[in-house]
Amino acid sequence: MAPHSDNALVVQSDLTVLAEVHAPRYEEARDALARFAELVKSPEHVHTYRISPLSLWNAATTGMTAAEVIDALEAHARYDLPSNVRSEVTEYLSRWGRLRLLPAPNPGEPLRLEVRDEQLAARMGSDDRLAPLLQGRLAPDVWAVPLGARGTLKQALLKLGFPVDDQAGFTPGAAHDFALREVTLGNQPFALRDYQAEAVRIFLQGGVGTAGGHGVVVLPCGAGKTVVGLAAAAALKTRTLVLATSRPAARQWLREALDKTSLSEDDVGEYNGTTKRIRPFTVATYHIVSHRRRKGSGGEYPHYSLFDSEDWGLIIYDEVHLLPAPVFRITAQLQARRRLGLTATLIREDGKEGDVFSLIGPKRYDVPWKEMEARGFIAQAACYEIRLDLPESRQWAYATATEGHEAFRIAAENPDKLLAALELVRGHAGERILVIGHYVSQVSELARRLKAPLLTGETSTAERERHFQAFRDGDERLLVLSRVGNFSIDLPSASVMIQVSGLFGSRQEEAQRLGRILRPKEGTAIFYTLVTRGTVEQQYALNRQLFLTEQGYRYYIEEWARDGAAAPPVDPAPPIVPALALPALPD
Amino acid sequence: MTSLQNRITLAAFPVARIALSRYRNILRIVHPPRSAGAGPTVRDLRATVGVPTMHRILQALDPSYRGREKQAPERLADLLGDPGRLLAALCRLPGPALALLEILTEIPDRSIPLEVARREVERRLGRSGVGTEAETQLTLHSLLLQIHGGAPQVKGRVILPWTLASPIRPLVRGLTLRFLNPGSVTITRPASSQDVLFLAAAVLSGSFQREMPKVTQRSELYARTKEQLTRIFFPGDDPPGTRLDLALSLARKQGALALSPGEARARRAAWETKARRDADQWRETLARIMDALPSELRMPLRDLVVQLRNGFLPVELIRSALEVQRHATPSSGNEGYYFTYPTFSKANQRAQKDIELLRAHPFLALGVTESGEDVLGLPSPVPSDTASRAYVQPNLEIILPPGTDPLLAFDAARISEVRRVEAVCLLALTERSIRQAREDGLSAQDILAILERVAPGAVPDNVRITVAGWASGPASARLIRASVLHCQDPAAIERLRRGDLLPRGALELAPGVWALPTGSLETTSKALRSARIDLRSRIEELGSPDGVLGGIRFKRGWYDEDGWEEDLENEWEEEGYGAPGGPAPDLEATENEEQRLGPVPDPDPALLARVAQSRLSPQPPPLAPTLAPTLAPVLPLSHPEQALPPPPLTKPVGVGMMPLSGTLFEDVVLRRAATGEPLGIEVKQGDGTVVRYQVQVDGCTERRGIRFLEGRRLDTQEDVSVPLGQILRMQVFDDERDMALDLAALSGSMPFRRDVPKVGRNEPCPCGSGRKYKKCCGKRG
C-alpha cells in the first residue's frame, strides 16, 4: 500500500500513535484520536498518543466500539496498520461491558456482578484475590458482591485486566438546594463556559440517574475546574464534600462557592486541623483525611468519620492525580456515593492511574491545554530558562560538595540569581510577578532584596490570604513564595513567574507552577527559570525542558553572564528582557 | 627425558609451559638455564610431581587416557616428549592455551594436530616452509600473541559470534561491546544505537582482516564502515536512499512479516509475493555480505543469517521469559524466526509484562499470525515515503520517516539513541549520546550540521543550545590509573599543559596522559573541577593505559575522596594480557567486564626515547658510577630455596613484581624511570632473611612489573643513611617471561595468598597514623 501522505497518523505496533501536526488532515485525525487515545506529549511537530487499555475503556464508556476505533485509525493512518493493533484494540474493547456491577434487587441484599466471560467466570471462585470479595455464585454468570467490597473488587478485577462497568447506582444523598448565581457576589456576570457545561452534562450523563455520577474531568490549570465542581454539585442539589490538596486551596473552594453559588456562609464549612465545621458544603484537605493517630499499619484514621458524618450526595476530589493512598482506601468503601475527580493530568508519578479509574471512575471529559489556550481560556505561556554562572566564590564549595542534595543546593542558591531576579522584576515593571523558590533561606533573602512580602510554610493562613487578596486587588505587585505556592492558589492576575529553584526535576511541580500563571489574562504569561550553568541544576532543568516542550510550550534558553557580556547563544531567542549587565554583587 | 618415580623433567615449548603453569600448585617449575643462541629454543621444564598427580594430569590432558596409575610416569614422559601429541592434548584443555589455539584455527572441534596448526600458520603468514617443528611452535606462539596481545580490551554489551569475535576484537577497542558466549551474537542492551550500528557495520564491513591496521579512533572506524556500506549498497551511481536502509533496516529487511487474522486471500497472495521478493532481496544482501567477508570468515549462509538475526534479538530475554519456538514462514519456505507466546492468553499478567518488556525493544514488534497466534518479530517493512519529512522536535527527539537516506539515518543514529524503529524511526538526543558522538570525534559543529541535514532550517533553538551545550560541555579527563590522568579534549589538554592546574611534578607521559605525584589527587581533582574539567574517577570508567604503560587493570577497586581503594584479594584478577610469553586471554574471564575504554594515545616517542636512553646510556644515570664497584652481590633468584645455581645475569638485570598497587606503582615505575631516581627494594632470601638493594629502575614490564638495572646490596647501617624513599618488598624474577608464568599460575588455578597478615578493621593502621585501620587507610566510600 502506498503511503497516504495526507494522513497525519503513524500507528506503531506498540500502540503508540504519532500525529504529524503539519499534515493536511491533522485536525480531523486529532479529533478522532482524542476519543480513544491519551496524549502523551505534544512537542512542536509530531505529537505522541498512546492507546492503552484504560484509554480504550474510557472510550468505551462513551459508547465507542472497536470497529469505530479501527476505522478511525485506518482512515487517518499514513501506512498500513500493524496487524496486532487491530487484534489488541478489539480484544481490549471487548472486555468493557463483560463485567457489569448491577444494583441489588432488594435493599440490603448484596450487589450482583454479571460476568459475561466464561474463562473468567470459571476462575473467579478459585482466584485467591477475588474469592474473598465475593459472597457466592447466584447463577453461572452472576456473582454476589457484598456492598463493602464494591471498590476493592473493581480494583482487583482491573488489575487482572478487566474493567467493571459499575451500574450499581448511588445513594441520592441528603438534599440541599442551591444553585449557581448569574451574577457573582463580586458583581461580575457569571455563566458556565461551554466546555464546563459540557463536562458537567457528561459527568451526570443527562440526568441524575444511576449511570452517571462518577468519573474524572480533566481540564488544564486555570480552565475553571472549581466551577465544574460547583456546577455538578448545584445540579445534583445535594450535600457535597470537597477534598482539596491544601488549606489555601480549600479556602479558595469556599470563596468560589460563596461567590458563584447561592450557598450562604452558614451552608459552608471547613474541615481541617484547626476548624472542624461540617456543613452541607464542606471542604476538607487530603492531609486531615489521611491523618493517622499512630504511624504504621495498626494506626487508625480518626477523620474517616467525616465521610459518615453526613449523608453526602457528592464527593469531589480536587487534583485527583495527587490523591494519597489512604484516601483511595476510604474511597474504596464509599462506592455508593457520587464522585467527581478533577485534575489537570491523569498522569500520576506513582502509576496509580488504574486506581483512579476503578475507584473514582473513568475519564469523562478532557480538553487539551493547547486548545484551551487557543480559545483564550487560559493564558499563553512562554518558558524561559536563564542560565547563570556560579560565581567564583561558590565554585570551590560546589566542586568539593558531595553529590546529590548538597551540590544541588549550592547550585540552586547561586547568589547571582538574586541579581537576575532583580533584573527580571525590573524588566517587567507594571506586571504582577510571583517569585517562587524551594529553599526558604533563599526566598527570604530574595524577599528582603525585592522588598516584597514573603510567604512560606510558616506564614499563617490568614496572613497568606491577606497577601493573596492584596495581590489580586493589585495592591501588591510582587509576591515571594516558597513551596507553598505550588498548589491551587488562584492568583489570576499573575502573569510572570520567576522560579529561582525547584524540587530537582519534578514534572508535576513544573506543571503546577506553570499552572499558577495560566489563568486567563491579557497577553502572554512568562515563566522564567533561573538555572546555574554547568551544574547539576542544569541537568534537572533538562527534565523541565522536556516536560514543557512535550506539553507544547515554546522553550527558550538565554545565557546571561555576570560581566554583562552575554555568552553568545547558538541562536539567540527573541529577547523579551534585553540581556542586562548584572551589577557587581555587593558583599 | 628422565623419568623417576617422583621426579620428572619435561622438555616443553612455551605453550606447554603456559598450560602446565596452571598446575603450579602440584608441579614445581624449574627455570632452565637461558640459552645463549638467538634461534628458537626448546626449554626444559622440570617438575616434581607424584605419580597420582601425573595420573590426574594425564586424565586432564587426554580424555582417551585409560592407563593404570602406575603407568602414569611413563605415559606422561611419553606424551611430553612428543610435542605434537602434547599440543593436541593441550588443545583439549580448557583455558588460555586452548583459547588461543581455538581462535587461531577456528576449528570448533577442540583437537588439532600440529600439522593442521602449522598449515594454519603458513596460510596466515602467507608463506610456506615455516621450518622446524620448534620453529613452528614459536611462530604459532608469537602469532597467537600478535593476535591477542594488544587487543583484548573489549567492553560493553554485544556478543559476537565466535568466529567473528577474534578478528573483530582489535576493531572494537573502546566500543561498548562485549563478548559473552561464543557462538552467538547478542545485543544485551539493545537500546544503544551505537552497539547495533556497530555490530551491523562490523558484520558488513569487510575490513577485519588480520592485517588491517589497528583502528584506534571510532570515528575512523565509522568512516570506514560508512564507506564500506556505501560500496556494498550503492555500487553504481544509484542515488542513496532508495534501496536498503543501512544498518537499521538490516533488521527490517529480514522481513518478519506477520499476518493478520482473517485477512482475505488476495491480501495473502500479495503478501506472499512481497515476502518472496523481500526474501530474494535479503538473500542478495546476504550474498553481498558474504562477498565482503574475508575468506577465513566465510561461513554457511545459514549461519550468517542466524548470527545476524541473533544480533538483533535479545534471545536470552525471550528464552527466559517465554517459550521460544521457531517457525518456518510458509511464504519464503526459508528461515524465519518468530517467537510465539503460548502464554499470551487473556488475563495472563506475566505474559502482559513480557510483552511490555519486549515492546520496549526498539527493533521488535508484535504481530498476529493467520491462525491468531501472537508473534514477536521484526516489523513489516513499510514502503519508503518520500513525501514525509524528518523532524527534530523541541523535546530532543528525531523522527525519521521510512525511506530516509540511509546515510543520513546512519549519521542521525550516531548522535542519538534509538528509541523505536518501525514505520518511522524515533531517535532521542541525550547527553550520553552526544558525549559519545563527541568521543567519536564529532565536533559540536558536526553534530549540529547533522541535525541541520535532518531537518533543514527547522532545528528548534532550544535543541541547538542544549546539544551545543552538551557537545561543548565540561571537558572530561579521567584517571586511568590511580595517579595517571588521561584527557582527550584538545582544548583541555592545552589548558592542562599550562601547568597551573596540575601539581608540581606532574609529568606528561604521552599527549594527554599525565603521571601525577603520589598523594596529589585530591587537590588535582578540585583544581580540575574548578576549571570545569570533569574528572571521572570511578574505576568502572577507567580506561586501560596498557597501550601506553603496559600493565594490568583491576576488576575491582575504586578511587574516591579517600584515595585509591582496592580489594587485594582480587588484585590479580587481571585482564590486560599481552606480555610476550604471557598467557592467552581467557575469553570467559572477560565476560563480566563492563568498562568502557576510549582509545589511548600511543606513548610519547620522546619519553620512550628517554627511557631507552636511560637504559642504554653509556653514562648511566647519576647513581650508577658510585655503585659500580659494588655491583657484585647481584639479585637473588626467584626461588631462592631451590638448589640450582642462579643463571648468569645479563641485562636487564631483573624484574620485580610488587604485591603493591596503584599509586605506589605509578610513582615508582613512571617517575623513577623518567627521572632516574634510585629505588630501594627488599627481597626475601631463601633462608628467610631479608636483603635490601638499591636499584635503578629501567621501566615497567607489560604486567605491572618493574624492570631494573643492576643494583647494589645495602648494608643495614647504610640503609639508614641512604635516602631511598620507600623501600618496596618484592618478588624478583630473572626475566619477564618467568614473571608472566608466575602470574599465569596465579591467575589460573592458584588462589592469590596474601603474604602479609590481614589487618583487622579495628587494629591500628599499619601506616602509622595511630588511627584505627577502618578510620584510616581501610576506609571506604
mmCIF file of N, CA, C and O in Angstrom, chain A residues 415-482:
data_model
loop_
_atom_site.group_PDB
_atom_site.id
_atom_site.type_symbol
_atom_site.label_atom_id
_atom_site.label_comp_id
_atom_site.label_asym_id
_atom_site.label_seq_id
_atom_site.Cartn_x
_atom_site.Cartn_y
_atom_site.Cartn_z
ATOM 1 N N PRO A 415 24.074 32.939 44.324
ATOM 2 C CA PRO A 415 23.693 34.300 44.705
ATOM 3 C C PRO A 415 23.408 35.200 43.509
ATOM 4 O O PRO A 415 22.666 36.176 43.643
ATOM 5 N N ASP A 416 23.960 34.862 42.365
ATOM 6 C CA ASP A 416 23.670 35.679 41.193
ATOM 7 C C ASP A 416 22.204 35.614 40.790
ATOM 8 O O ASP A 416 21.716 36.458 40.047
ATOM 9 N N LYS A 417 21.539 34.597 41.261
ATOM 10 C CA LYS A 417 20.113 34.512 40.940
ATOM 11 C C LYS A 417 19.358 35.702 41.509
ATOM 12 O O LYS A 417 18.358 36.135 40.944
ATOM 13 N N LEU A 418 19.847 36.190 42.635
ATOM 14 C CA LEU A 418 19.232 37.380 43.216
ATOM 15 C C LEU A 418 19.278 38.519 42.216
ATOM 16 O O LEU A 418 18.280 39.200 41.966
ATOM 17 N N LEU A 419 20.470 38.702 41.668
ATOM 18 C CA LEU A 419 20.652 39.807 40.733
ATOM 19 C C LEU A 419 19.780 39.617 39.500
ATOM 20 O O LEU A 419 19.139 40.542 39.029
ATOM 21 N N ALA A 420 19.782 38.377 39.023
ATOM 22 C CA ALA A 420 18.992 38.110 37.827
ATOM 23 C C ALA A 420 17.516 38.342 38.115
ATOM 24 O O ALA A 420 16.792 38.940 37.303
ATOM 25 N N ALA A 421 17.077 37.908 39.285
ATOM 26 C CA ALA A 421 15.667 38.100 39.635
ATOM 27 C C ALA A 421 15.353 39.591 39.722
ATOM 28 O O ALA A 421 14.314 40.045 39.231
ATOM 29 N N LEU A 422 16.273 40.336 40.311
ATOM 30 C CA LEU A 422 16.065 41.787 40.388
ATOM 31 C C LEU A 422 15.910 42.379 38.995
ATOM 32 O O LEU A 422 15.033 43.207 38.742
ATOM 33 N N GLU A 423 16.772 41.926 38.100
ATOM 34 C CA GLU A 423 16.713 42.439 36.739
ATOM 35 C C GLU A 423 15.395 42.088 36.075
ATOM 36 O O GLU A 423 14.794 42.916 35.386
ATOM 37 N N LEU A 424 14.961 40.860 36.273
ATOM 38 C CA LEU A 424 13.720 40.437 35.630
ATOM 39 C C LEU A 424 12.545 41.221 36.186
ATOM 40 O O LEU A 424 11.653 41.649 35.440
ATOM 41 N N VAL A 425 12.557 41.420 37.487
ATOM 42 C CA VAL A 425 11.469 42.184 38.091
ATOM 43 C C VAL A 425 11.468 43.596 37.528
ATOM 44 O O VAL A 425 10.429 44.149 37.178
ATOM 45 N N ARG A 426 12.646 44.152 37.390
ATOM 46 C CA ARG A 426 12.748 45.500 36.835
ATOM 47 C C ARG A 426 12.240 45.508 35.397
ATOM 48 O O ARG A 426 11.551 46.419 34.966
ATOM 49 N N GLY A 427 12.594 44.441 34.645
ATOM 50 C CA GLY A 427 12.188 44.374 33.245
ATOM 51 C C GLY A 427 10.692 44.224 33.074
ATOM 52 O O GLY A 427 10.148 44.517 32.010
ATOM 53 N N HIS A 428 10.015 43.735 34.090
ATOM 54 C CA HIS A 428 8.576 43.545 33.971
ATOM 55 C C HIS A 428 7.816 44.533 34.845
ATOM 56 O O HIS A 428 6.826 44.177 35.471
ATOM 57 N N ALA A 429 8.323 45.723 34.891
ATOM 58 C CA ALA A 429 7.668 46.745 35.710
ATOM 59 C C ALA A 429 6.202 46.850 35.301
ATOM 60 O O ALA A 429 5.874 46.806 34.121
ATOM 61 N N GLY A 430 5.352 46.922 36.263
ATOM 62 C CA GLY A 430 3.937 47.094 35.960
ATOM 63 C C GLY A 430 3.183 45.794 35.881
ATOM 64 O O GLY A 430 1.954 45.779 35.925
ATOM 65 N N GLU A 431 3.898 44.687 35.770
ATOM 66 C CA GLU A 431 3.177 43.417 35.736
ATOM 67 C C GLU A 431 3.207 42.785 37.112
ATOM 68 O O GLU A 431 4.017 43.143 37.956
ATOM 69 N N ARG A 432 2.328 41.826 37.310
ATOM 70 C CA ARG A 432 2.302 41.177 38.624
ATOM 71 C C ARG A 432 3.104 39.888 38.574
ATOM 72 O O ARG A 432 2.919 39.064 37.689
ATOM 73 N N ILE A 433 3.961 39.801 39.527
ATOM 74 C CA ILE A 433 5.013 38.787 39.435
ATOM 75 C C ILE A 433 5.001 37.893 40.667
ATOM 76 O O ILE A 433 4.848 38.373 41.789
ATOM 77 N N LEU A 434 5.148 36.617 40.426
ATOM 78 C CA LEU A 434 5.368 35.678 41.525
ATOM 79 C C LEU A 434 6.809 35.195 41.438
ATOM 80 O O LEU A 434 7.269 34.795 40.375
ATOM 81 N N VAL A 435 7.481 35.252 42.556
ATOM 82 C CA VAL A 435 8.820 34.683 42.604
ATOM 83 C C VAL A 435 8.725 33.462 43.502
ATOM 84 O O VAL A 435 8.208 33.542 44.616
ATOM 85 N N ILE A 436 9.166 32.317 43.000
ATOM 86 C CA ILE A 436 8.968 31.097 43.771
ATOM 87 C C ILE A 436 10.277 30.342 43.884
ATOM 88 O O ILE A 436 11.089 30.345 42.947
ATOM 89 N N GLY A 437 10.523 29.780 45.023
ATOM 90 C CA GLY A 437 11.775 29.064 45.234
ATOM 91 C C GLY A 437 11.579 27.915 46.191
ATOM 92 O O GLY A 437 10.565 27.819 46.879
ATOM 93 N N HIS A 438 12.569 27.060 46.218
ATOM 94 C CA HIS A 438 12.447 25.846 47.006
ATOM 95 C C HIS A 438 13.012 26.036 48.406
ATOM 96 O O HIS A 438 12.535 25.454 49.363
ATOM 97 N N TYR A 439 14.043 26.844 48.515
ATOM 98 C CA TYR A 439 14.734 26.972 49.800
ATOM 99 C C TYR A 439 14.301 28.240 50.518
ATOM 100 O O TYR A 439 14.369 29.332 49.945
ATOM 101 N N VAL A 440 13.898 28.077 51.753
ATOM 102 C CA VAL A 440 13.353 29.206 52.492
ATOM 103 C C VAL A 440 14.411 30.287 52.672
ATOM 104 O O VAL A 440 14.140 31.479 52.521
ATOM 105 N N SER A 441 15.653 29.869 52.947
ATOM 106 C CA SER A 441 16.697 30.874 53.159
ATOM 107 C C SER A 441 16.854 31.725 51.903
ATOM 108 O O SER A 441 17.028 32.938 51.970
ATOM 109 N N GLN A 442 16.756 31.064 50.789
ATOM 110 C CA GLN A 442 16.928 31.785 49.540
ATOM 111 C C GLN A 442 15.766 32.742 49.283
ATOM 112 O O GLN A 442 15.977 33.895 48.932
ATOM 113 N N VAL A 443 14.555 32.259 49.485
ATOM 114 C CA VAL A 443 13.429 33.142 49.197
ATOM 115 C C VAL A 443 13.353 34.279 50.204
ATOM 116 O O VAL A 443 12.928 35.388 49.859
ATOM 117 N N SER A 444 13.792 34.032 51.429
ATOM 118 C CA SER A 444 13.720 35.160 52.368
ATOM 119 C C SER A 444 14.736 36.241 52.005
ATOM 120 O O SER A 444 14.437 37.428 52.100
ATOM 121 N N GLU A 445 15.889 35.800 51.544
ATOM 122 C CA GLU A 445 16.869 36.776 51.076
ATOM 123 C C GLU A 445 16.310 37.561 49.883
ATOM 124 O O GLU A 445 16.439 38.773 49.800
ATOM 125 N N LEU A 446 15.666 36.831 48.997
ATOM 126 C CA LEU A 446 15.064 37.474 47.828
ATOM 127 C C LEU A 446 14.014 38.483 48.250
ATOM 128 O O LEU A 446 13.954 39.607 47.730
ATOM 129 N N ALA A 447 13.167 38.081 49.191
ATOM 130 C CA ALA A 447 12.095 38.967 49.630
ATOM 131 C C ALA A 447 12.701 40.234 50.227
ATOM 132 O O ALA A 447 12.192 41.342 50.013
ATOM 133 N N ARG A 448 13.794 40.065 50.954
ATOM 134 C CA ARG A 448 14.431 41.221 51.576
ATOM 135 C C ARG A 448 14.935 42.174 50.487
ATOM 136 O O ARG A 448 14.694 43.366 50.528
ATOM 137 N N ARG A 449 15.606 41.589 49.500
ATOM 138 C CA ARG A 449 16.165 42.434 48.440
ATOM 139 C C ARG A 449 15.081 43.061 47.588
ATOM 140 O O ARG A 449 15.222 44.167 47.099
ATOM 141 N N LEU A 450 14.049 42.277 47.332
ATOM 142 C CA LEU A 450 13.000 42.784 46.445
ATOM 143 C C LEU A 450 11.997 43.633 47.214
ATOM 144 O O LEU A 450 11.083 44.191 46.625
ATOM 145 N N LYS A 451 12.169 43.664 48.518
ATOM 146 C CA LYS A 451 11.236 44.388 49.387
ATOM 147 C C LYS A 451 9.803 43.943 49.109
ATOM 148 O O LYS A 451 8.902 44.750 48.918
ATOM 149 N N ALA A 452 9.636 42.653 49.063
ATOM 150 C CA ALA A 452 8.312 42.109 48.767
ATOM 151 C C ALA A 452 7.906 41.178 49.892
ATOM 152 O O ALA A 452 8.763 40.640 50.597
ATOM 153 N N PRO A 453 6.614 40.979 50.097
ATOM 154 C CA PRO A 453 6.176 40.072 51.156
ATOM 155 C C PRO A 453 6.589 38.634 50.859
ATOM 156 O O PRO A 453 6.615 38.215 49.694
ATOM 157 N N LEU A 454 6.891 37.926 51.909
ATOM 158 C CA LEU A 454 7.366 36.559 51.790
ATOM 159 C C LEU A 454 6.326 35.617 52.376
ATOM 160 O O LEU A 454 5.868 35.816 53.498
ATOM 161 N N LEU A 455 5.966 34.609 51.629
ATOM 162 C CA LEU A 455 5.019 33.624 52.135
ATOM 163 C C LEU A 455 5.702 32.261 52.167
ATOM 164 O O LEU A 455 6.124 31.752 51.129
ATOM 165 N N THR A 456 5.808 31.709 53.325
ATOM 166 C CA THR A 456 6.400 30.369 53.447
ATOM 167 C C THR A 456 5.440 29.499 54.244
ATOM 168 O O THR A 456 4.346 29.939 54.602
ATOM 169 N N GLY A 457 5.871 28.299 54.505
ATOM 170 C CA GLY A 457 5.029 27.398 55.277
ATOM 171 C C GLY A 457 4.720 27.931 56.664
ATOM 172 O O GLY A 457 3.728 27.572 57.276
ATOM 173 N N GLU A 458 5.581 28.804 57.146
ATOM 174 C CA GLU A 458 5.365 29.312 58.499
ATOM 175 C C GLU A 458 4.378 30.467 58.542
ATOM 176 O O GLU A 458 3.883 30.824 59.609
ATOM 177 N N THR A 459 4.148 31.047 57.402
ATOM 178 C CA THR A 459 3.202 32.158 57.378
ATOM 179 C C THR A 459 1.812 31.623 57.697
ATOM 180 O O THR A 459 1.402 30.602 57.166
ATOM 181 N N SER A 460 1.119 32.308 58.559
ATOM 182 C CA SER A 460 -0.210 31.816 58.937
ATOM 183 C C SER A 460 -1.151 31.934 57.753
ATOM 184 O O SER A 460 -0.951 32.738 56.840
ATOM 185 N N THR A 461 -2.166 31.107 57.777
ATOM 186 C CA THR A 461 -3.107 31.088 56.665
ATOM 187 C C THR A 461 -3.758 32.454 56.473
ATOM 188 O O THR A 461 -3.931 32.917 55.346
ATOM 189 N N ALA A 462 -4.076 33.092 57.585
ATOM 190 C CA ALA A 462 -4.725 34.399 57.484
ATOM 191 C C ALA A 462 -3.811 35.403 56.803
ATOM 192 O O ALA A 462 -4.215 36.142 55.902
ATOM 193 N N GLU A 463 -2.565 35.347 57.222
ATOM 194 C CA GLU A 463 -1.558 36.241 56.650
ATOM 195 C C GLU A 463 -1.425 35.991 55.147
ATOM 196 O O GLU A 463 -1.399 36.910 54.345
ATOM 197 N N ARG A 464 -1.364 34.721 54.783
ATOM 198 C CA ARG A 464 -1.267 34.364 53.363
ATOM 199 C C ARG A 464 -2.452 34.916 52.591
ATOM 200 O O ARG A 464 -2.294 35.524 51.546
ATOM 201 N N GLU A 465 -3.616 34.654 53.140
ATOM 202 C CA GLU A 465 -4.833 35.109 52.465
ATOM 203 C C GLU A 465 -4.793 36.618 52.251
ATOM 204 O O GLU A 465 -5.209 37.126 51.220
ATOM 205 N N ARG A 466 -4.305 37.316 53.291
ATOM 206 C CA ARG A 466 -4.280 38.780 53.213
ATOM 207 C C ARG A 466 -3.391 39.201 52.036
ATOM 208 O O ARG A 466 -3.776 40.029 51.221
ATOM 209 N N HIS A 467 -2.242 38.561 51.929
ATOM 210 C CA HIS A 467 -1.334 38.938 50.843
ATOM 211 C C HIS A 467 -1.891 38.547 49.488
ATOM 212 O O HIS A 467 -1.782 39.289 48.523
ATOM 213 N N PHE A 468 -2.488 37.369 49.439
ATOM 214 C CA PHE A 468 -3.077 36.941 48.160
ATOM 215 C C PHE A 468 -4.149 37.930 47.721
ATOM 216 O O PHE A 468 -4.249 38.300 46.556
ATOM 217 N N GLN A 469 -4.955 38.349 48.706
ATOM 218 C CA GLN A 469 -6.033 39.264 48.373
ATOM 219 C C GLN A 469 -5.449 40.587 47.867
ATOM 220 O O GLN A 469 -5.913 41.147 46.867
ATOM 221 N N ALA A 470 -4.395 41.029 48.553
ATOM 222 C CA ALA A 470 -3.764 42.282 48.135
ATOM 223 C C ALA A 470 -3.198 42.152 46.724
ATOM 224 O O ALA A 470 -3.288 43.073 45.925
ATOM 225 N N PHE A 471 -2.688 40.978 46.439
ATOM 226 C CA PHE A 471 -2.134 40.739 45.113
ATOM 227 C C PHE A 471 -3.253 40.754 44.070
ATOM 228 O O PHE A 471 -3.141 41.355 43.013
ATOM 229 N N ARG A 472 -4.340 40.071 44.417
ATOM 230 C CA ARG A 472 -5.480 40.050 43.494
ATOM 231 C C ARG A 472 -6.007 41.453 43.251
ATOM 232 O O ARG A 472 -6.351 41.811 42.140
ATOM 233 N N ASP A 473 -6.046 42.224 44.330
ATOM 234 C CA ASP A 473 -6.587 43.574 44.198
ATOM 235 C C ASP A 473 -5.622 44.537 43.532
ATOM 236 O O ASP A 473 -5.973 45.675 43.230
ATOM 237 N N GLY A 474 -4.416 44.111 43.368
ATOM 238 C CA GLY A 474 -3.452 44.981 42.719
ATOM 239 C C GLY A 474 -2.663 45.835 43.687
ATOM 240 O O GLY A 474 -1.890 46.690 43.274
ATOM 241 N N ASP A 475 -2.864 45.636 44.987
ATOM 242 C CA ASP A 475 -2.105 46.430 45.944
ATOM 243 C C ASP A 475 -0.672 45.922 46.050
ATOM 244 O O ASP A 475 0.253 46.684 46.303
ATOM 245 N N GLU A 476 -0.542 44.633 45.884
ATOM 246 C CA GLU A 476 0.806 44.079 45.850
ATOM 247 C C GLU A 476 1.111 43.720 44.408
ATOM 248 O O GLU A 476 0.247 43.222 43.684
ATOM 249 N N ARG A 477 2.355 43.963 44.019
ATOM 250 C CA ARG A 477 2.724 43.681 42.651
ATOM 251 C C ARG A 477 3.617 42.442 42.588
ATOM 252 O O ARG A 477 3.804 41.825 41.551
ATOM 253 N N LEU A 478 4.118 42.094 43.717
ATOM 254 C CA LEU A 478 5.171 41.090 43.740
ATOM 255 C C LEU A 478 5.021 40.245 44.995
ATOM 256 O O LEU A 478 4.891 40.785 46.091
ATOM 257 N N LEU A 479 5.015 38.935 44.832
ATOM 258 C CA LEU A 479 4.995 38.049 45.992
ATOM 259 C C LEU A 479 6.161 37.079 45.878
ATOM 260 O O LEU A 479 6.468 36.597 44.784
ATOM 261 N N VAL A 480 6.771 36.815 47.005
ATOM 262 C CA VAL A 480 7.833 35.813 47.028
ATOM 263 C C VAL A 480 7.302 34.607 47.790
ATOM 264 O O VAL A 480 6.836 34.743 48.927
ATOM 265 N N LEU A 481 7.332 33.450 47.144
ATOM 266 C CA LEU A 481 6.714 32.260 47.717
ATOM 267 C C LEU A 481 7.733 31.149 47.869
ATOM 268 O O LEU A 481 8.612 30.984 47.037
ATOM 269 N N SER A 482 7.565 30.384 48.915
ATOM 270 C CA SER A 482 8.329 29.145 48.978
ATOM 271 C C SER A 482 7.453 28.051 48.352
ATOM 272 O O SER A 482 6.531 28.361 47.606
#
